[in-house]
């Protein structure tokens, strides 16, 4: 029998102590080759960790104890599978513990509250399908939406506590379908699901990162995980469900996709290093991560993202946005269409700066407490060479390193359009076109704050990992944001908490299919 392990880094391969004769004999091979995982080609290396200190068997191994992994785990265990849940961190929950709620339509809670009862699938797909120009497979949405009530009710039956409030998430969503967890705290969700998993006899292991799949003629038959002492755990199993939360913490992978994190912040928890994506690619799965999106928003590095000033000035509106050439480049109110548009627009340029004058500041300050003080404090702090104030537009440009004449030209044109009352250049609504003419002027560089990347591994509706031609990799599933086929370049937030609903749905679907197909 030919068994092949994939994607195992040479460094970790060499890291361990003495070889385990039992482990090597059990696998019947050793050797090494090149790791070409980032090229999306099947990895030809045959590597087995030398220091396997423990070998166990399971039906299903779930990689990652976050939002989707806990659902896959409980569902598989409820169906009678022997499940091992691996978690890289020393704590459980991943970013799932930071989530606040879950989308559903037709849930018991909505019926009891009489909220959102009018919503149907047409409302959802009209928003999402058209937004993505039908490049998404609408069946992923249909499956998720149609199962959402049952999925949410199942969570409650598993013991997950909700607050009893269902709304449109601070007005950002277009429908009332955001079911708030108790205290808006995803930790309650994770704790309840882990309790349920343990009650069902699941072997839950923290500080045990999955490292590499074991393949037998292309089918997944096992996985290696690193134990705290540096030795390796080998799990022989029938299926693996990847739920590792993709790669937003991996600086190299982010850079390779065009994101320099020098001036960014990550609001998610650590551990999202692209391990699932790497393993899937090396098993033959298609890497679609470059066509997928992020939960991200503009801010200025070094300034409290959650402070009222950031929320008041970085969400678009009566500001002028210019790029590194001091050219105006967009309708600065594009975030009103969907919040993700702000960060998309910012990232469409090499650099982005927002400019306002004292007139705009005074107007905004009427509704935002301490705004003037906060802006002055930010200018005084200028934490990353990114926030300045000046009496003239030219002086402002010089301070931040823009061409003064070019910025003057952009401001003059913007002011001309404001006076006309029609944004002939970028179609910003007239009520957001306010002339910049009252000194002093302010400029903030727009950096990006990240929460998570969303999507990376191509799957079919069974959540089986598929190759570029749509052929499944037998025994391998991807769920949560490791898979996620709902969006393309934008996490829209029109359908509030659809991401979490997909974490839940994909986890259950993968578990059901893994049990039905491989047990
Ligand atoms: C702060 C925050 C709040 C959010 N709030 C919401 C919300 O309210 N509603 C919504 O719809 N979406 C929300 N999202 C988006 C999304 O739903 C979450 O990111 C969600 O946690 C994704 O679930 P997941 O299971 O894919 O990943 P996670 O929940 O992050 O779980 C992945 C787990 O895999 C572990 N892992 C990684 N590599 C390995 C490995 N090699 N071996 C073992 N374990 C590994 C990680 O440590 C982590 O615990 C939020 C995101 C963030 C960051």
XYZ file of C-alpha atoms and ligand atoms in Angstrom:
572
model
C 0.000 0.000 0.000
C 1.423 3.365 -0.984
C 0.975 5.961 1.699
C 2.068 9.522 1.172
C 2.197 12.428 3.571
C 1.861 15.934 2.247
C 3.105 19.434 2.898
C 5.212 18.558 5.880
C 7.809 21.261 6.315
C 11.332 20.040 6.251
C 12.140 21.983 9.377
C 9.442 20.306 11.448
C 10.371 16.991 9.934
C 13.901 17.346 11.245
C 12.886 18.966 14.508
C 11.946 15.888 16.491
C 13.931 13.594 18.692
C 14.810 10.020 17.843
C 12.874 8.135 15.219
C 10.008 5.938 16.270
C 10.647 2.552 14.715
C 7.006 1.638 15.302
C 5.728 4.725 13.452
C 7.992 4.267 10.479
C 7.299 0.563 10.276
C 3.582 1.199 10.457
C 3.786 3.563 7.514
C 6.390 1.559 5.673
C 8.203 4.505 4.121
C 10.467 7.463 4.642
C 12.041 9.985 2.300
C 11.677 13.568 1.318
C 11.026 15.852 -1.615
C 10.133 19.415 -2.422
C 7.242 21.316 -0.926
C 5.394 22.935 -3.801
C 2.169 23.569 -1.921
C 1.858 27.269 -2.761
C 1.926 26.410 -6.470
C -1.232 24.421 -6.028
C 0.380 21.273 -7.425
C 0.101 17.898 -5.831
C 2.996 17.434 -3.501
C 5.200 14.555 -4.433
C 7.124 14.346 -1.208
C 6.973 11.253 0.919
C 7.751 12.292 4.435
C 6.859 10.689 7.686
C 7.693 12.308 10.970
C 10.429 10.302 12.613
C 9.358 10.846 16.171
C 5.816 9.552 16.333
C 5.127 9.018 20.009
C 1.471 8.014 19.774
C -0.697 6.349 17.140
C -4.470 6.223 17.496
C -7.442 5.481 15.266
C -10.569 7.531 14.694
C -13.375 7.730 12.172
C -13.132 11.464 11.645
C -10.518 14.060 12.590
C -11.606 17.688 12.749
C -8.794 20.273 12.420
C -9.649 23.400 14.417
C -11.969 23.911 17.382
C -13.555 27.153 16.168
C -16.970 28.145 14.964
C -17.261 25.516 12.225
C -15.090 22.806 13.765
C -17.232 22.453 16.874
C -20.357 21.961 14.724
C -18.685 19.355 12.519
C -17.437 17.590 15.624
C -20.762 17.430 17.480
C -22.695 16.474 14.360
C -20.308 13.628 13.491
C -20.299 12.360 17.086
C -24.102 12.480 17.221
C -24.113 10.242 14.149
C -22.002 7.709 15.993
C -18.550 8.554 14.623
C -15.443 8.317 16.754
C -14.110 11.869 16.484
C -10.825 13.529 17.401
C -10.872 17.337 17.522
C -7.437 18.934 17.152
C -6.771 22.514 18.242
C -3.505 24.336 17.671
C -3.930 26.979 20.366
C -3.851 26.435 24.102
C -7.500 27.552 24.177
C -10.597 26.487 22.281
C -12.851 28.532 20.048
C -10.629 30.378 17.590
C -12.320 33.449 16.181
C -15.630 31.697 16.822
C -15.311 32.823 20.443
C -15.262 36.427 19.193
C -18.397 36.149 17.090
C -21.562 37.805 18.292
C -24.344 36.044 16.482
C -25.752 33.825 13.787
C -27.973 34.319 10.734
C -31.129 32.243 10.222
C -34.521 32.639 8.616
C -37.586 30.916 10.006
C -36.008 29.931 13.314
C -38.142 29.138 16.381
C -36.807 32.325 17.935
C -37.950 34.480 15.014
C -41.374 32.882 15.078
C -41.729 33.467 18.822
C -40.562 37.086 18.500
C -42.485 37.727 15.287
C -39.282 39.177 13.786
C -38.070 38.545 10.238
C -40.917 36.131 9.525
C -41.480 37.743 6.130
C -37.966 36.946 4.874
C -37.523 34.258 2.241
C -34.695 32.966 0.103
C -35.550 35.368 -2.715
C -34.672 38.335 -0.497
C -31.302 36.842 0.235
C -30.299 35.760 -3.229
C -31.582 38.975 -4.770
C -29.066 40.810 -2.604
C -26.144 38.422 -2.834
C -26.467 36.931 -6.336
C -26.778 40.296 -8.008
C -24.043 41.803 -5.882
C -21.597 39.167 -7.123
C -22.800 39.240 -10.730
C -23.781 35.574 -10.363
C -20.168 34.460 -10.163
C -21.130 32.691 -6.930
C -22.853 29.333 -7.087
C -26.260 30.367 -5.741
C -26.910 26.804 -4.587
C -24.475 27.315 -1.708
C -26.684 30.166 -0.528
C -29.875 28.177 -1.150
C -28.615 25.181 0.838
C -27.434 27.351 3.712
C -30.543 29.533 3.896
C -32.982 26.630 3.625
C -31.180 24.735 6.393
C -30.628 27.807 8.582
C -33.724 27.474 10.778
C -33.043 23.803 11.458
C -29.368 24.569 12.069
C -30.148 27.316 14.550
C -32.712 25.203 16.367
C -30.115 22.405 16.511
C -27.627 24.755 18.192
C -30.214 25.618 20.822
C -30.904 21.923 21.327
C -27.160 21.408 21.775
C -27.285 23.926 24.635
C -26.062 27.133 22.940
C -27.588 30.118 24.760
C -28.982 33.057 22.751
C -29.989 36.490 24.002
C -33.513 36.363 22.590
C -32.859 39.354 20.312
C -32.993 39.063 16.521
C -32.227 42.207 14.478
C -30.291 43.609 11.522
C -26.962 44.003 13.372
C -26.597 47.715 14.056
C -28.455 48.525 10.843
C -25.635 47.076 8.711
C -27.668 44.107 7.487
C -30.592 44.467 5.117
C -32.836 41.973 6.955
C -33.712 41.076 10.556
C -31.958 37.740 10.791
C -29.031 38.305 13.192
C -29.608 36.044 16.211
C -27.489 37.418 19.062
C -25.699 34.911 21.280
C -26.195 35.367 25.018
C -24.415 38.638 25.919
C -23.355 38.858 22.253
C -20.521 36.545 23.256
C -19.468 33.634 21.037
C -17.643 32.069 23.964
C -20.994 30.773 25.201
C -21.497 29.110 21.811
C -18.082 27.456 21.858
C -18.347 26.371 25.507
C -21.754 24.762 24.953
C -20.595 22.906 21.843
C -17.402 21.690 23.506
C -19.455 20.457 26.482
C -21.699 18.626 24.052
C -18.698 17.134 22.219
C -17.158 15.889 25.453
C -20.497 14.490 26.583
C -20.524 12.507 23.308
C -17.044 11.132 24.020
C -15.029 13.219 21.553
C -11.258 13.262 22.104
C -10.543 17.030 22.266
C -6.854 17.973 22.171
C -5.506 21.502 22.566
C -1.901 22.524 21.726
C -1.937 19.824 19.057
C -1.627 21.427 15.608
C -2.402 19.230 12.626
C 0.629 19.260 10.384
C 0.152 16.945 7.479
C -2.298 14.606 5.839
C -1.584 10.965 5.117
C -2.764 9.856 1.682
C -3.221 6.391 0.277
C -3.559 6.507 -3.500
C -5.041 9.965 -3.290
C -7.466 9.183 -0.440
C -7.007 10.748 2.959
C -6.362 7.987 5.474
C -4.764 9.827 8.349
C -3.158 12.921 9.743
C -0.091 13.873 11.745
C -0.273 16.383 14.546
C 2.498 17.849 16.661
C 2.298 17.351 20.404
C 3.444 19.834 23.009
C 6.720 17.971 23.567
C 7.594 18.179 19.860
C 6.817 14.535 19.161
C 4.087 13.519 16.738
C 0.657 12.024 17.035
C -0.420 9.850 14.130
C -4.166 9.398 13.700
C -5.341 6.770 11.249
C -8.818 7.840 10.156
C -11.439 7.626 7.436
C -11.957 11.326 6.823
C -10.486 14.703 7.783
C -12.516 17.902 8.088
C -10.394 21.053 7.762
C -11.766 23.888 9.908
C -8.606 25.876 10.564
C -9.834 29.407 9.817
C -7.582 30.174 6.801
C -4.513 32.445 6.850
C -4.981 36.032 8.096
C -2.256 35.612 10.769
C 0.295 34.353 8.259
C 2.361 37.398 7.269
C 4.055 35.627 4.382
C 0.808 34.410 2.826
C -0.765 37.830 3.294
C 2.202 39.518 1.640
C 2.128 37.041 -1.210
C -1.515 38.108 -1.767
C -0.659 41.815 -1.757
C -1.089 42.792 1.893
C 1.794 44.404 3.734
C 0.814 44.129 7.398
C 3.276 46.772 8.648
C 0.502 49.295 9.283
C -2.353 46.886 9.870
C -3.986 45.366 12.920
C -5.631 41.942 13.278
C -8.668 41.818 15.547
C -8.856 38.035 15.343
C -7.104 35.544 17.583
C -3.790 33.933 16.607
C -3.499 30.520 14.957
C -4.868 31.237 11.489
C -1.733 30.392 9.568
C -3.136 28.766 6.449
C -2.467 25.196 7.653
C -5.716 23.817 6.246
C -5.198 25.571 2.929
C -1.638 24.246 2.670
C -2.715 20.689 3.453
C -5.629 20.823 1.022
C -3.460 22.144 -1.798
C -0.853 19.487 -1.312
C -3.573 16.818 -1.425
C -4.721 18.195 -4.794
C -7.420 20.670 -3.683
C -7.869 23.870 -5.681
C -6.578 27.063 -4.058
C -9.188 29.779 -4.623
C -7.916 32.052 -1.847
C -6.901 34.833 -4.217
C -10.503 35.198 -5.427
C -11.949 35.372 -1.938
C -12.379 38.092 0.649
C -11.617 39.419 4.096
C -13.499 40.824 6.990
C -11.550 44.108 7.090
C -12.085 47.855 7.438
C -10.051 51.032 6.978
C -8.564 52.846 9.979
C -5.369 54.718 10.806
C -2.583 52.620 12.286
C -1.872 53.410 15.922
C -5.350 54.815 16.598
C -8.004 52.908 18.562
C -10.019 51.164 15.898
C -13.112 50.953 18.088
C -12.978 54.601 19.171
C -15.762 56.886 17.994
C -13.341 58.974 15.888
C -12.345 56.008 13.719
C -15.958 55.026 13.267
C -16.913 58.628 12.392
C -14.261 59.356 9.795
C -13.178 56.027 8.286
C -16.579 54.711 7.210
C -16.850 57.110 4.294
C -19.028 60.174 3.713
C -18.205 63.887 3.383
C -14.461 63.393 2.963
C -12.078 63.527 0.042
C -10.130 60.323 -0.590
C -6.945 60.550 -2.646
C -4.279 58.033 -3.575
C -0.465 58.140 -3.552
C -0.545 60.480 -6.590
C -2.985 62.786 -4.774
C -5.681 61.806 -7.296
C -9.270 61.465 -6.119
C -10.233 57.889 -6.982
C -13.720 56.902 -5.762
C -17.168 57.785 -4.429
C -16.192 58.194 -0.782
C -19.687 57.101 0.313
C -19.398 53.698 -1.398
C -19.611 52.004 2.022
C -23.290 52.937 2.160
C -23.913 50.323 -0.560
C -22.272 47.642 1.545
C -19.697 48.177 4.321
C -17.043 45.995 2.668
C -16.828 48.492 -0.182
C -14.769 50.895 1.938
C -11.862 48.520 2.370
C -12.155 47.308 -1.234
C -11.810 50.874 -2.467
C -8.907 51.636 -0.145
C -7.120 48.477 -1.272
C -7.649 49.363 -4.937
C -4.891 51.977 -4.514
C -1.318 51.650 -3.313
C -2.044 54.240 -0.635
C -5.186 56.024 0.434
C -5.589 59.272 2.388
C -8.737 60.942 3.665
C -8.939 64.716 3.917
C -11.395 67.016 5.649
C -11.484 70.613 6.786
C -12.563 72.310 9.990
C -16.035 72.880 8.576
C -16.663 69.147 8.088
C -15.118 68.416 11.475
C -17.385 70.914 13.247
C -20.477 69.492 11.528
C -19.596 65.907 12.421
C -18.687 66.904 15.973
C -22.306 67.889 16.620
C -23.163 64.171 16.683
C -19.925 62.561 17.859
C -18.791 63.208 21.388
C -15.203 64.479 21.803
C -14.548 64.272 18.065
C -12.563 67.527 17.870
C -10.454 66.554 20.896
C -9.858 63.055 19.506
C -8.790 64.398 16.118
C -6.386 66.895 17.732
C -4.976 64.134 19.917
C -4.457 61.900 16.872
C -2.627 64.726 15.083
C -0.424 65.341 18.099
C 0.327 61.634 18.385
C 0.777 60.969 14.649
C 1.558 57.358 15.571
C 2.785 56.039 12.233
C 3.730 59.126 10.279
C 0.109 59.002 9.128
C -1.963 61.899 10.568
C -1.365 65.626 9.952
C -2.991 69.035 10.207
C -2.038 72.191 8.278
C -3.301 75.650 7.406
C -3.028 75.113 3.671
C -3.649 72.152 1.363
C -0.088 72.459 0.003
C 1.430 72.308 3.487
C -0.763 69.306 4.298
C 0.524 67.506 1.191
C 4.146 68.210 2.041
C 3.763 66.884 5.574
C 2.371 63.540 4.396
C 4.650 63.218 1.357
C 2.162 63.988 -1.458
C 2.746 66.315 -4.413
C 1.363 69.728 -3.241
C 0.313 70.875 -6.722
C -1.449 67.572 -7.429
C -3.348 67.679 -4.151
C -4.304 71.316 -4.729
C -5.698 70.321 -8.139
C -7.738 67.431 -6.667
C -9.163 69.625 -3.908
C -10.044 72.383 -6.385
C -11.863 69.921 -8.636
C -13.669 68.360 -5.658
C -14.753 71.797 -4.429
C -15.960 72.704 -7.915
C -18.173 69.586 -7.977
C -19.425 70.334 -4.462
C -20.502 73.797 -5.606
C -22.256 72.277 -8.638
C -24.028 69.825 -6.359
C -23.294 66.951 -8.738
C -20.351 64.589 -8.463
C -19.684 64.289 -12.167
C -16.487 62.309 -11.495
C -17.505 59.520 -9.089
C -21.229 59.924 -8.420
C -21.110 60.561 -4.677
C -24.544 61.649 -3.407
C -24.896 65.435 -3.300
C -25.510 65.559 0.471
C -22.012 64.110 1.035
C -20.335 66.665 -1.256
C -19.126 69.384 1.128
C -16.449 71.881 0.062
C -13.085 71.783 1.808
C -12.341 75.450 2.350
C -12.017 76.189 6.051
C -8.530 75.921 7.554
C -7.043 74.052 9.267
C -7.151 70.928 7.091
C -6.607 67.347 8.239
C -5.233 64.278 6.499
C -5.352 60.648 7.713
C -3.656 57.770 5.908
C -6.115 54.887 5.559
C -4.593 51.616 6.713
C -6.466 48.306 6.944
C -7.687 46.420 10.015
C -8.339 42.706 9.504
C -10.516 40.175 11.347
C -10.194 37.145 9.155
C -9.719 36.003 5.605
C -12.803 34.251 4.240
C -12.472 31.407 1.741
C -9.520 29.559 0.334
C -10.219 25.926 -0.451
C -12.614 25.003 -3.257
C -15.425 22.641 -2.212
C -18.597 21.188 -3.635
C -21.980 21.320 -1.866
C -21.048 18.278 0.223
C -18.089 20.343 1.483
C -15.726 17.839 -0.113
C -12.455 19.472 -1.122
C -12.304 19.480 -4.919
C -9.516 19.925 -7.425
C -9.512 22.481 -10.241
C -11.709 20.206 -12.378
C -14.246 19.671 -9.585
C -13.099 16.146 -8.669
C -13.267 15.467 -4.925
C -10.202 14.547 -2.909
C -11.616 11.415 -1.219
C -11.911 11.726 2.541
C -11.122 15.455 2.706
C -13.606 18.197 3.623
C -13.217 21.941 4.216
C -15.639 23.987 6.315
C -16.013 27.422 7.879
C -13.845 30.105 6.338
C -11.375 27.457 5.123
C -14.015 26.653 2.481
C -16.824 29.230 2.298
C -18.154 29.602 -1.241
C -20.729 32.300 -0.425
C -18.746 35.375 -1.404
C -16.127 36.500 -3.869
C -14.056 39.643 -3.328
C -16.341 41.215 -0.698
C -17.750 40.111 2.623
C -20.935 42.039 2.069
C -22.596 41.916 5.522
C -25.918 42.561 3.751
C -27.141 39.285 5.180
C -25.971 39.690 8.767
C -23.921 36.788 10.219
C -24.220 34.720 7.058
C -20.564 33.793 7.561
C -21.272 32.199 10.925
C -24.395 30.511 9.563
C -22.167 29.013 6.896
C -19.675 27.876 9.535
C -22.477 26.008 11.249
C -24.030 24.707 8.043
C -20.810 23.589 6.356
C -19.677 21.862 9.551
C -22.890 19.845 9.786
C -22.958 19.046 6.060
C -19.347 17.859 6.008
C -19.927 15.667 9.057
C -23.075 14.102 7.619
C -21.405 13.382 4.286
C -18.218 12.077 5.864
C -20.220 9.652 7.989
C -22.468 8.585 5.115
C -19.581 8.100 2.669
C -16.684 6.800 4.719
C -18.004 4.988 7.797
C -13.570 38.983 16.134
C -14.437 38.363 15.068
C -15.813 38.446 15.173
C -16.626 37.870 14.198
N -17.971 37.948 14.362
C -18.776 37.355 13.459
C -20.184 37.333 13.680
O -20.693 37.806 14.703
N -20.962 36.761 12.730
C -20.432 36.199 11.601
O -21.175 35.722 10.751
N -19.093 36.166 11.403
C -18.260 36.713 12.298
N -16.897 36.650 12.114
C -16.375 35.979 10.899
C -16.316 34.425 10.995
O -17.598 33.883 11.171
C -15.378 33.960 12.118
O -14.057 34.284 11.751
C -15.441 32.461 12.452
O -14.756 32.249 13.650
C -14.885 31.536 11.370
O -15.039 30.209 11.819
P -13.978 29.068 11.483
O -14.399 27.846 12.182
O -13.784 28.986 10.032
O -12.602 29.615 12.105
P -12.235 29.824 13.648
O -13.453 30.009 14.456
O -11.211 30.887 13.738
O -11.580 28.437 14.037
C -10.389 27.983 13.450
C -9.618 27.195 14.504
O -8.635 26.365 13.884
C -7.467 26.386 14.688
N -6.347 25.923 13.880
C -5.681 26.588 12.904
N -4.718 25.796 12.376
C -4.791 24.606 13.032
C -4.051 23.385 12.950
N -3.048 23.235 12.093
N -4.388 22.381 13.789
C -5.402 22.504 14.704
N -6.106 23.663 14.833
C -5.812 24.683 13.991
C -7.400 27.840 15.128
O -6.529 28.007 16.216
C -8.875 28.101 15.467
O -9.159 27.746 16.800
C -16.056 37.218 13.067
C -14.661 37.150 12.968
C -13.865 37.713 13.952
C -12.375 37.593 13.827
